[in-house]
């Protein structure tokens, strides 16, 4: 009986590992095949937090907020975004970025959607919804809505302005799952990029 259950365990492990390899391979194949017809975007953005709420030692404190001038960026990022091909006005986005903010560097995965608002003879006007999930250096989540203007060419520059709500957190080194500090920010971002 012991041999039987041991063999079942190894068979189950073998099948699961092969299944996961097939899923990863098929996902990579799907993305590569889509990339032949998709658009790729490289985007550089600067973020400005306008209003922040900090929670330290379970006591929320408000900043004196709304510092717009002189303008300085609290952070920024360099993003790569993959736009899935679609005949509709809605295009799905997936990608990642490397960035920084007042708390240090971070690496994020991101996903969202791009909606075509209006197309003129020379330009496209789009609305982009993105959610970022930071998983390295410190916890960082951001939801943004961006207005994008781009030219009609396939390989061209674009630029835009957006609003974001972000949450950041640092864990204490002494106690597990306890925040050393956490904050919630509302602000805006300016960005430019190149699509190809």
PDB file of N, CA and C in Angstrom, residues 70-166:
ATOM      1  N   UNK A  70       6.246  74.681  -6.414  1.00  0.00           N
ATOM      2  CA  UNK A  70       6.782  74.373  -7.737  1.00  0.00           C
ATOM      3  C   UNK A  70       6.593  72.896  -8.052  1.00  0.00           C
ATOM      4  N   UNK A  71       6.311  72.607  -9.293  1.00  0.00           N
ATOM      5  CA  UNK A  71       6.043  71.223  -9.681  1.00  0.00           C
ATOM      6  C   UNK A  71       7.311  70.393  -9.561  1.00  0.00           C
ATOM      7  N   UNK A  72       7.231  69.301  -8.879  1.00  0.00           N
ATOM      8  CA  UNK A  72       8.306  68.315  -8.876  1.00  0.00           C
ATOM      9  C   UNK A  72       7.669  66.940  -8.821  1.00  0.00           C
ATOM     10  N   UNK A  73       8.339  65.993  -9.417  1.00  0.00           N
ATOM     11  CA  UNK A  73       7.773  64.642  -9.511  1.00  0.00           C
ATOM     12  C   UNK A  73       8.115  63.857  -8.252  1.00  0.00           C
ATOM     13  N   UNK A  74       7.118  63.184  -7.689  1.00  0.00           N
ATOM     14  CA  UNK A  74       7.356  62.289  -6.561  1.00  0.00           C
ATOM     15  C   UNK A  74       7.837  60.928  -7.039  1.00  0.00           C
ATOM     16  N   UNK A  75       7.656  60.662  -8.305  1.00  0.00           N
ATOM     17  CA  UNK A  75       8.059  59.359  -8.816  1.00  0.00           C
ATOM     18  C   UNK A  75       7.894  59.294 -10.315  1.00  0.00           C
ATOM     19  N   UNK A  76       8.186  58.150 -10.850  1.00  0.00           N
ATOM     20  CA  UNK A  76       8.051  57.945 -12.278  1.00  0.00           C
ATOM     21  C   UNK A  76       8.268  56.492 -12.613  1.00  0.00           C
ATOM     22  N   UNK A  77       8.096  56.160 -13.877  1.00  0.00           N
ATOM     23  CA  UNK A  77       8.268  54.767 -14.284  1.00  0.00           C
ATOM     24  C   UNK A  77       8.554  54.683 -15.772  1.00  0.00           C
ATOM     25  N   UNK A  78       9.188  53.587 -16.122  1.00  0.00           N
ATOM     26  CA  UNK A  78       9.397  53.234 -17.523  1.00  0.00           C
ATOM     27  C   UNK A  78       8.644  51.941 -17.750  1.00  0.00           C
ATOM     28  N   UNK A  79       7.641  51.973 -18.639  1.00  0.00           N
ATOM     29  CA  UNK A  79       6.726  50.840 -18.815  1.00  0.00           C
ATOM     30  C   UNK A  79       6.839  50.234 -20.202  1.00  0.00           C
ATOM     31  N   UNK A  80       6.589  48.938 -20.244  1.00  0.00           N
ATOM     32  CA  UNK A  80       6.352  48.252 -21.524  1.00  0.00           C
ATOM     33  C   UNK A  80       4.931  47.717 -21.464  1.00  0.00           C
ATOM     34  N   UNK A  81       4.140  48.024 -22.481  1.00  0.00           N
ATOM     35  CA  UNK A  81       2.739  47.594 -22.519  1.00  0.00           C
ATOM     36  C   UNK A  81       2.482  46.863 -23.831  1.00  0.00           C
ATOM     37  N   UNK A  82       1.898  45.690 -23.721  1.00  0.00           N
ATOM     38  CA  UNK A  82       1.533  44.875 -24.879  1.00  0.00           C
ATOM     39  C   UNK A  82       0.034  45.042 -25.106  1.00  0.00           C
ATOM     40  N   UNK A  83      -0.355  45.485 -26.294  1.00  0.00           N
ATOM     41  CA  UNK A  83      -1.767  45.710 -26.623  1.00  0.00           C
ATOM     42  C   UNK A  83      -2.264  44.574 -27.501  1.00  0.00           C
ATOM     43  N   UNK A  84      -3.191  43.793 -26.992  1.00  0.00           N
ATOM     44  CA  UNK A  84      -3.712  42.660 -27.749  1.00  0.00           C
ATOM     45  C   UNK A  84      -4.498  43.151 -28.965  1.00  0.00           C
ATOM     46  N   UNK A  85      -4.339  42.482 -30.093  1.00  0.00           N
ATOM     47  CA  UNK A  85      -5.047  42.913 -31.307  1.00  0.00           C
ATOM     48  C   UNK A  85      -6.556  42.732 -31.164  1.00  0.00           C
ATOM     49  N   UNK A  86      -7.298  43.673 -31.722  1.00  0.00           N
ATOM     50  CA  UNK A  86      -8.755  43.608 -31.657  1.00  0.00           C
ATOM     51  C   UNK A  86      -9.351  44.484 -32.747  1.00  0.00           C
ATOM     52  N   UNK A  87     -10.482  44.063 -33.288  1.00  0.00           N
ATOM     53  CA  UNK A  87     -11.209  44.867 -34.270  1.00  0.00           C
ATOM     54  C   UNK A  87     -12.164  45.835 -33.592  1.00  0.00           C
ATOM     55  N   UNK A  88     -12.360  45.679 -32.296  1.00  0.00           N
ATOM     56  CA  UNK A  88     -13.278  46.533 -31.544  1.00  0.00           C
ATOM     57  C   UNK A  88     -12.578  47.805 -31.090  1.00  0.00           C
ATOM     58  N   UNK A  89     -13.337  48.686 -30.453  1.00  0.00           N
ATOM     59  CA  UNK A  89     -12.770  49.916 -29.904  1.00  0.00           C
ATOM     60  C   UNK A  89     -12.060  49.658 -28.587  1.00  0.00           C
ATOM     61  N   UNK A  90     -12.284  48.477 -27.997  1.00  0.00           N
ATOM     62  CA  UNK A  90     -11.676  48.120 -26.719  1.00  0.00           C
ATOM     63  C   UNK A  90     -10.496  47.186 -26.959  1.00  0.00           C
ATOM     64  N   UNK A  91      -9.330  47.540 -26.438  1.00  0.00           N
ATOM     65  CA  UNK A  91      -8.132  46.717 -26.565  1.00  0.00           C
ATOM     66  C   UNK A  91      -7.612  46.391 -25.163  1.00  0.00           C
ATOM     67  N   UNK A  92      -7.275  45.131 -24.919  1.00  0.00           N
ATOM     68  CA  UNK A  92      -6.740  44.721 -23.620  1.00  0.00           C
ATOM     69  C   UNK A  92      -5.239  44.960 -23.588  1.00  0.00           C
ATOM     70  N   UNK A  93      -4.749  45.336 -22.405  1.00  0.00           N
ATOM     71  CA  UNK A  93      -3.342  45.665 -22.221  1.00  0.00           C
ATOM     72  C   UNK A  93      -2.731  44.806 -21.117  1.00  0.00           C
ATOM     73  N   UNK A  94      -1.462  44.459 -21.288  1.00  0.00           N
ATOM     74  CA  UNK A  94      -0.717  43.756 -20.246  1.00  0.00           C
ATOM     75  C   UNK A  94       0.741  44.181 -20.361  1.00  0.00           C
ATOM     76  N   UNK A  95       1.419  44.243 -19.239  1.00  0.00           N
ATOM     77  CA  UNK A  95       2.818  44.665 -19.291  1.00  0.00           C
ATOM     78  C   UNK A  95       3.443  44.753 -17.918  1.00  0.00           C
ATOM     79  N   UNK A  96       4.484  45.551 -17.831  1.00  0.00           N
ATOM     80  CA  UNK A  96       5.200  45.725 -16.583  1.00  0.00           C
ATOM     81  C   UNK A  96       5.994  47.015 -16.610  1.00  0.00           C
ATOM     82  N   UNK A  97       6.475  47.434 -15.442  1.00  0.00           N
ATOM     83  CA  UNK A  97       7.292  48.639 -15.409  1.00  0.00           C
ATOM     84  C   UNK A  97       8.304  48.601 -14.275  1.00  0.00           C
ATOM     85  N   UNK A  98       9.291  49.449 -14.426  1.00  0.00           N
ATOM     86  CA  UNK A  98      10.300  49.694 -13.396  1.00  0.00           C
ATOM     87  C   UNK A  98      10.178  51.159 -13.047  1.00  0.00           C
ATOM     88  N   UNK A  99      10.078  51.461 -11.751  1.00  0.00           N
ATOM     89  CA  UNK A  99       9.864  52.847 -11.378  1.00  0.00           C
ATOM     90  C   UNK A  99      10.462  53.193 -10.030  1.00  0.00           C
ATOM     91  N   UNK A 100      10.190  54.409  -9.589  1.00  0.00           N
ATOM     92  CA  UNK A 100      10.648  54.876  -8.295  1.00  0.00           C
ATOM     93  C   UNK A 100       9.612  55.842  -7.743  1.00  0.00           C
ATOM     94  N   UNK A 101       9.630  56.021  -6.441  1.00  0.00           N
ATOM     95  CA  UNK A 101       8.847  57.049  -5.779  1.00  0.00           C
ATOM     96  C   UNK A 101       9.582  57.458  -4.512  1.00  0.00           C
ATOM     97  N   UNK A 102       8.945  58.238  -3.673  1.00  0.00           N
ATOM     98  CA  UNK A 102       9.608  58.754  -2.478  1.00  0.00           C
ATOM     99  C   UNK A 102      10.050  57.633  -1.531  1.00  0.00           C
ATOM    100  N   UNK A 103       9.490  56.442  -1.680  1.00  0.00           N
ATOM    101  CA  UNK A 103       9.833  55.339  -0.783  1.00  0.00           C
ATOM    102  C   UNK A 103      10.918  54.447  -1.369  1.00  0.00           C
ATOM    103  N   UNK A 104      11.319  54.699  -2.590  1.00  0.00           N
ATOM    104  CA  UNK A 104      12.367  53.899  -3.211  1.00  0.00           C
ATOM    105  C   UNK A 104      11.919  53.310  -4.534  1.00  0.00           C
ATOM    106  N   UNK A 105      12.723  52.371  -5.027  1.00  0.00           N
ATOM    107  CA  UNK A 105      12.433  51.733  -6.321  1.00  0.00           C
ATOM    108  C   UNK A 105      11.339  50.682  -6.177  1.00  0.00           C
ATOM    109  N   UNK A 106      10.693  50.351  -7.299  1.00  0.00           N
ATOM    110  CA  UNK A 106       9.717  49.258  -7.300  1.00  0.00           C
ATOM    111  C   UNK A 106       9.606  48.665  -8.702  1.00  0.00           C
ATOM    112  N   UNK A 107       9.128  47.442  -8.756  1.00  0.00           N
ATOM    113  CA  UNK A 107       8.876  46.742 -10.014  1.00  0.00           C
ATOM    114  C   UNK A 107       7.425  46.284  -9.986  1.00  0.00           C
ATOM    115  N   UNK A 108       6.697  46.574 -11.065  1.00  0.00           N
ATOM    116  CA  UNK A 108       5.257  46.300 -11.091  1.00  0.00           C
ATOM    117  C   UNK A 108       4.869  45.487 -12.322  1.00  0.00           C
ATOM    118  N   UNK A 109       3.842  44.688 -12.172  1.00  0.00           N
ATOM    119  CA  UNK A 109       3.111  44.129 -13.290  1.00  0.00           C
ATOM    120  C   UNK A 109       1.873  44.989 -13.483  1.00  0.00           C
ATOM    121  N   UNK A 110       1.373  45.077 -14.696  1.00  0.00           N
ATOM    122  CA  UNK A 110       0.203  45.923 -14.919  1.00  0.00           C
ATOM    123  C   UNK A 110      -0.699  45.343 -15.993  1.00  0.00           C
ATOM    124  N   UNK A 111      -1.963  45.702 -15.915  1.00  0.00           N
ATOM    125  CA  UNK A 111      -2.942  45.260 -16.887  1.00  0.00           C
ATOM    126  C   UNK A 111      -4.071  46.270 -16.964  1.00  0.00           C
ATOM    127  N   UNK A 112      -4.805  46.226 -18.066  1.00  0.00           N
ATOM    128  CA  UNK A 112      -5.892  47.174 -18.207  1.00  0.00           C
ATOM    129  C   UNK A 112      -6.510  47.128 -19.585  1.00  0.00           C
ATOM    130  N   UNK A 113      -7.071  48.270 -19.987  1.00  0.00           N
ATOM    131  CA  UNK A 113      -7.770  48.346 -21.269  1.00  0.00           C
ATOM    132  C   UNK A 113      -7.574  49.723 -21.878  1.00  0.00           C
ATOM    133  N   UNK A 114      -7.654  49.770 -23.196  1.00  0.00           N
ATOM    134  CA  UNK A 114      -7.556  51.012 -23.961  1.00  0.00           C
ATOM    135  C   UNK A 114      -8.838  51.149 -24.773  1.00  0.00           C
ATOM    136  N   UNK A 115      -9.504  52.286 -24.640  1.00  0.00           N
ATOM    137  CA  UNK A 115     -10.753  52.531 -25.357  1.00  0.00           C
ATOM    138  C   UNK A 115     -10.542  53.678 -26.337  1.00  0.00           C
ATOM    139  N   UNK A 116     -10.861  53.461 -27.601  1.00  0.00           N
ATOM    140  CA  UNK A 116     -10.743  54.496 -28.620  1.00  0.00           C
ATOM    141  C   UNK A 116     -11.938  55.445 -28.501  1.00  0.00           C
ATOM    142  N   UNK A 117     -11.656  56.714 -28.231  1.00  0.00           N
ATOM    143  CA  UNK A 117     -12.730  57.697 -28.080  1.00  0.00           C
ATOM    144  C   UNK A 117     -13.098  58.334 -29.409  1.00  0.00           C
ATOM    145  N   UNK A 118     -12.063  58.767 -30.151  1.00  0.00           N
ATOM    146  CA  UNK A 118     -12.317  59.489 -31.398  1.00  0.00           C
ATOM    147  C   UNK A 118     -11.096  59.371 -32.293  1.00  0.00           C
ATOM    148  N   UNK A 119     -11.332  59.249 -33.603  1.00  0.00           N
ATOM    149  CA  UNK A 119     -10.236  59.193 -34.564  1.00  0.00           C
ATOM    150  C   UNK A 119     -10.455  60.276 -35.615  1.00  0.00           C
ATOM    151  N   UNK A 120      -9.487  61.184 -35.705  1.00  0.00           N
ATOM    152  CA  UNK A 120      -9.552  62.214 -36.750  1.00  0.00           C
ATOM    153  C   UNK A 120      -8.634  61.783 -37.892  1.00  0.00           C
ATOM    154  N   UNK A 121      -8.450  62.653 -38.863  1.00  0.00           N
ATOM    155  CA  UNK A 121      -7.584  62.314 -39.995  1.00  0.00           C
ATOM    156  C   UNK A 121      -6.124  62.191 -39.578  1.00  0.00           C
ATOM    157  N   UNK A 122      -5.731  62.964 -38.558  1.00  0.00           N
ATOM    158  CA  UNK A 122      -4.324  62.998 -38.171  1.00  0.00           C
ATOM    159  C   UNK A 122      -4.015  62.342 -36.831  1.00  0.00           C
ATOM    160  N   UNK A 123      -5.014  62.197 -35.963  1.00  0.00           N
ATOM    161  CA  UNK A 123      -4.705  61.762 -34.602  1.00  0.00           C
ATOM    162  C   UNK A 123      -5.760  60.804 -34.056  1.00  0.00           C
ATOM    163  N   UNK A 124      -5.346  60.033 -33.048  1.00  0.00           N
ATOM    164  CA  UNK A 124      -6.241  59.166 -32.278  1.00  0.00           C
ATOM    165  C   UNK A 124      -6.350  59.721 -30.860  1.00  0.00           C
ATOM    166  N   UNK A 125      -7.547  59.652 -30.310  1.00  0.00           N
ATOM    167  CA  UNK A 125      -7.778  60.075 -28.926  1.00  0.00           C
ATOM    168  C   UNK A 125      -8.312  58.860 -28.173  1.00  0.00           C
ATOM    169  N   UNK A 126      -7.556  58.432 -27.158  1.00  0.00           N
ATOM    170  CA  UNK A 126      -7.882  57.200 -26.440  1.00  0.00           C
ATOM    171  C   UNK A 126      -7.967  57.449 -24.943  1.00  0.00           C
ATOM    172  N   UNK A 127      -8.679  56.557 -24.276  1.00  0.00           N
ATOM    173  CA  UNK A 127      -8.753  56.542 -22.821  1.00  0.00           C
ATOM    174  C   UNK A 127      -8.164  55.217 -22.350  1.00  0.00           C
ATOM    175  N   UNK A 128      -7.219  55.293 -21.420  1.00  0.00           N
ATOM    176  CA  UNK A 128      -6.520  54.096 -20.963  1.00  0.00           C
ATOM    177  C   UNK A 128      -6.796  53.881 -19.475  1.00  0.00           C
ATOM    178  N   UNK A 129      -7.162  52.663 -19.103  1.00  0.00           N
ATOM    179  CA  UNK A 129      -7.362  52.277 -17.709  1.00  0.00           C
ATOM    180  C   UNK A 129      -6.279  51.261 -17.363  1.00  0.00           C
ATOM    181  N   UNK A 130      -5.476  51.552 -16.335  1.00  0.00           N
ATOM    182  CA  UNK A 130      -4.391  50.649 -15.958  1.00  0.00           C
ATOM    183  C   UNK A 130      -4.408  50.395 -14.458  1.00  0.00           C
ATOM    184  N   UNK A 131      -4.124  49.163 -14.090  1.00  0.00           N
ATOM    185  CA  UNK A 131      -3.927  48.793 -12.695  1.00  0.00           C
ATOM    186  C   UNK A 131      -2.527  48.219 -12.561  1.00  0.00           C
ATOM    187  N   UNK A 132      -1.735  48.759 -11.624  1.00  0.00           N
ATOM    188  CA  UNK A 132      -0.372  48.286 -11.388  1.00  0.00           C
ATOM    189  C   UNK A 132      -0.322  47.566 -10.051  1.00  0.00           C
ATOM    190  N   UNK A 133       0.481  46.517 -10.003  1.00  0.00           N
ATOM    191  CA  UNK A 133       0.662  45.753  -8.774  1.00  0.00           C
ATOM    192  C   UNK A 133       2.158  45.596  -8.531  1.00  0.00           C
ATOM    193  N   UNK A 134       2.676  46.338  -7.567  1.00  0.00           N
ATOM    194  CA  UNK A 134       4.102  46.274  -7.251  1.00  0.00           C
ATOM    195  C   UNK A 134       4.406  45.096  -6.354  1.00  0.00           C
ATOM    196  N   UNK A 135       5.418  44.346  -6.682  1.00  0.00           N
ATOM    197  CA  UNK A 135       5.721  43.135  -5.917  1.00  0.00           C
ATOM    198  C   UNK A 135       7.183  43.047  -5.491  1.00  0.00           C
ATOM    199  N   UNK A 136       8.009  44.036  -5.834  1.00  0.00           N
ATOM    200  CA  UNK A 136       9.405  44.040  -5.383  1.00  0.00           C
ATOM    201  C   UNK A 136       9.745  45.371  -4.722  1.00  0.00           C
ATOM    202  N   UNK A 137      10.562  45.300  -3.685  1.00  0.00           N
ATOM    203  CA  UNK A 137      11.097  46.426  -2.906  1.00  0.00           C
ATOM    204  C   UNK A 137      10.088  46.971  -1.902  1.00  0.00           C
ATOM    205  N   UNK A 138       8.895  47.300  -2.298  1.00  0.00           N
ATOM    206  CA  UNK A 138       7.830  47.600  -1.338  1.00  0.00           C
ATOM    207  C   UNK A 138       6.491  47.411  -2.056  1.00  0.00           C
ATOM    208  N   UNK A 139       5.436  47.259  -1.274  1.00  0.00           N
ATOM    209  CA  UNK A 139       4.113  47.060  -1.865  1.00  0.00           C
ATOM    210  C   UNK A 139       3.642  48.362  -2.500  1.00  0.00           C
ATOM    211  N   UNK A 140       3.169  48.260  -3.729  1.00  0.00           N
ATOM    212  CA  UNK A 140       2.751  49.456  -4.452  1.00  0.00           C
ATOM    213  C   UNK A 140       1.634  49.070  -5.406  1.00  0.00           C
ATOM    214  N   UNK A 141       0.474  49.646  -5.227  1.00  0.00           N
ATOM    215  CA  UNK A 141      -0.663  49.407  -6.115  1.00  0.00           C
ATOM    216  C   UNK A 141      -1.164  50.752  -6.622  1.00  0.00           C
ATOM    217  N   UNK A 142      -1.506  50.792  -7.890  1.00  0.00           N
ATOM    218  CA  UNK A 142      -1.984  52.041  -8.476  1.00  0.00           C
ATOM    219  C   UNK A 142      -3.061  51.758  -9.516  1.00  0.00           C
ATOM    220  N   UNK A 143      -4.094  52.571  -9.483  1.00  0.00           N
ATOM    221  CA  UNK A 143      -5.145  52.543 -10.503  1.00  0.00           C
ATOM    222  C   UNK A 143      -5.133  53.907 -11.171  1.00  0.00           C
ATOM    223  N   UNK A 144      -5.088  53.922 -12.504  1.00  0.00           N
ATOM    224  CA  UNK A 144      -5.017  55.208 -13.195  1.00  0.00           C
ATOM    225  C   UNK A 144      -5.961  55.245 -14.393  1.00  0.00           C
ATOM    226  N   UNK A 145      -6.397  56.452 -14.710  1.00  0.00           N
ATOM    227  CA  UNK A 145      -7.187  56.729 -15.910  1.00  0.00           C
ATOM    228  C   UNK A 145      -6.420  57.785 -16.687  1.00  0.00           C
ATOM    229  N   UNK A 146      -6.067  57.481 -17.936  1.00  0.00           N
ATOM    230  CA  UNK A 146      -5.199  58.351 -18.724  1.00  0.00           C
ATOM    231  C   UNK A 146      -5.863  58.732 -20.046  1.00  0.00           C
ATOM    232  N   UNK A 147      -5.677  59.980 -20.435  1.00  0.00           N
ATOM    233  CA  UNK A 147      -6.121  60.459 -21.741  1.00  0.00           C
ATOM    234  C   UNK A 147      -4.896  60.506 -22.642  1.00  0.00           C
ATOM    235  N   UNK A 148      -4.953  59.836 -23.811  1.00  0.00           N
ATOM    236  CA  UNK A 148      -3.804  59.681 -24.693  1.00  0.00           C
ATOM    237  C   UNK A 148      -4.101  60.279 -26.065  1.00  0.00           C
ATOM    238  N   UNK A 149      -3.132  61.004 -26.594  1.00  0.00           N
ATOM    239  CA  UNK A 149      -3.200  61.523 -27.963  1.00  0.00           C
ATOM    240  C   UNK A 149      -2.047  60.912 -28.736  1.00  0.00           C
ATOM    241  N   UNK A 150      -2.353  60.301 -29.893  1.00  0.00           N
ATOM    242  CA  UNK A 150      -1.298  59.725 -30.734  1.00  0.00           C
ATOM    243  C   UNK A 150      -1.600  60.027 -32.190  1.00  0.00           C
ATOM    244  N   UNK A 151      -0.568  59.972 -33.005  1.00  0.00           N
ATOM    245  CA  UNK A 151      -0.737  60.219 -34.437  1.00  0.00           C
ATOM    246  C   UNK A 151      -1.234  58.957 -35.131  1.00  0.00           C
ATOM    247  N   UNK A 152      -1.700  59.098 -36.344  1.00  0.00           N
ATOM    248  CA  UNK A 152      -2.329  57.976 -37.054  1.00  0.00           C
ATOM    249  C   UNK A 152      -1.333  56.934 -37.547  1.00  0.00           C
ATOM    250  N   UNK A 153      -0.035  57.269 -37.594  1.00  0.00           N
ATOM    251  CA  UNK A 153       0.941  56.321 -38.096  1.00  0.00           C
ATOM    252  C   UNK A 153       1.033  55.104 -37.191  1.00  0.00           C
ATOM    253  N   UNK A 154       1.495  53.984 -37.757  1.00  0.00           N
ATOM    254  CA  UNK A 154       1.654  52.766 -36.972  1.00  0.00           C
ATOM    255  C   UNK A 154       2.788  52.892 -35.953  1.00  0.00           C
ATOM    256  N   UNK A 155       3.913  53.451 -36.376  1.00  0.00           N
ATOM    257  CA  UNK A 155       5.053  53.639 -35.486  1.00  0.00           C
ATOM    258  C   UNK A 155       5.159  55.122 -35.199  1.00  0.00           C
ATOM    259  N   UNK A 156       4.733  55.519 -33.999  1.00  0.00           N
ATOM    260  CA  UNK A 156       4.657  56.947 -33.723  1.00  0.00           C
ATOM    261  C   UNK A 156       4.744  57.226 -32.230  1.00  0.00           C
ATOM    262  N   UNK A 157       4.932  58.493 -31.892  1.00  0.00           N
ATOM    263  CA  UNK A 157       4.963  58.935 -30.511  1.00  0.00           C
ATOM    264  C   UNK A 157       3.543  59.213 -30.016  1.00  0.00           C
ATOM    265  N   UNK A 158       3.371  59.116 -28.715  1.00  0.00           N
ATOM    266  CA  UNK A 158       2.107  59.497 -28.092  1.00  0.00           C
ATOM    267  C   UNK A 158       2.417  60.217 -26.791  1.00  0.00           C
ATOM    268  N   UNK A 159       1.457  60.915 -26.261  1.00  0.00           N
ATOM    269  CA  UNK A 159       1.621  61.641 -25.010  1.00  0.00           C
ATOM    270  C   UNK A 159       0.265  61.745 -24.347  1.00  0.00           C
ATOM    271  N   UNK A 160       0.281  62.064 -23.050  1.00  0.00           N
ATOM    272  CA  UNK A 160      -0.991  62.129 -22.356  1.00  0.00           C
ATOM    273  C   UNK A 160      -0.881  62.628 -20.932  1.00  0.00           C
ATOM    274  N   UNK A 161      -2.029  62.652 -20.289  1.00  0.00           N
ATOM    275  CA  UNK A 161      -2.179  63.129 -18.927  1.00  0.00           C
ATOM    276  C   UNK A 161      -3.179  62.217 -18.228  1.00  0.00           C
ATOM    277  N   UNK A 162      -2.930  61.899 -16.969  1.00  0.00           N
ATOM    278  CA  UNK A 162      -3.837  60.991 -16.281  1.00  0.00           C
ATOM    279  C   UNK A 162      -3.986  61.294 -14.803  1.00  0.00           C
ATOM    280  N   UNK A 163      -4.985  60.687 -14.214  1.00  0.00           N
ATOM    281  CA  UNK A 163      -5.230  60.755 -12.767  1.00  0.00           C
ATOM    282  C   UNK A 163      -4.970  59.381 -12.173  1.00  0.00           C
ATOM    283  N   UNK A 164      -4.421  59.354 -10.955  1.00  0.00           N
ATOM    284  CA  UNK A 164      -4.155  58.057 -10.341  1.00  0.00           C
ATOM    285  C   UNK A 164      -4.471  58.068  -8.847  1.00  0.00           C
ATOM    286  N   UNK A 165      -4.747  56.884  -8.353  1.00  0.00           N
ATOM    287  CA  UNK A 165      -4.876  56.639  -6.920  1.00  0.00           C
ATOM    288  C   UNK A 165      -3.920  55.505  -6.596  1.00  0.00           C
ATOM    289  N   UNK A 166      -2.977  55.747  -5.703  1.00  0.00           N
ATOM    290  CA  UNK A 166      -1.979  54.731  -5.399  1.00  0.00           C
ATOM    291  C   UNK A 166      -1.931  54.448  -3.906  1.00  0.00           C
TER     292      UNK A 166
END
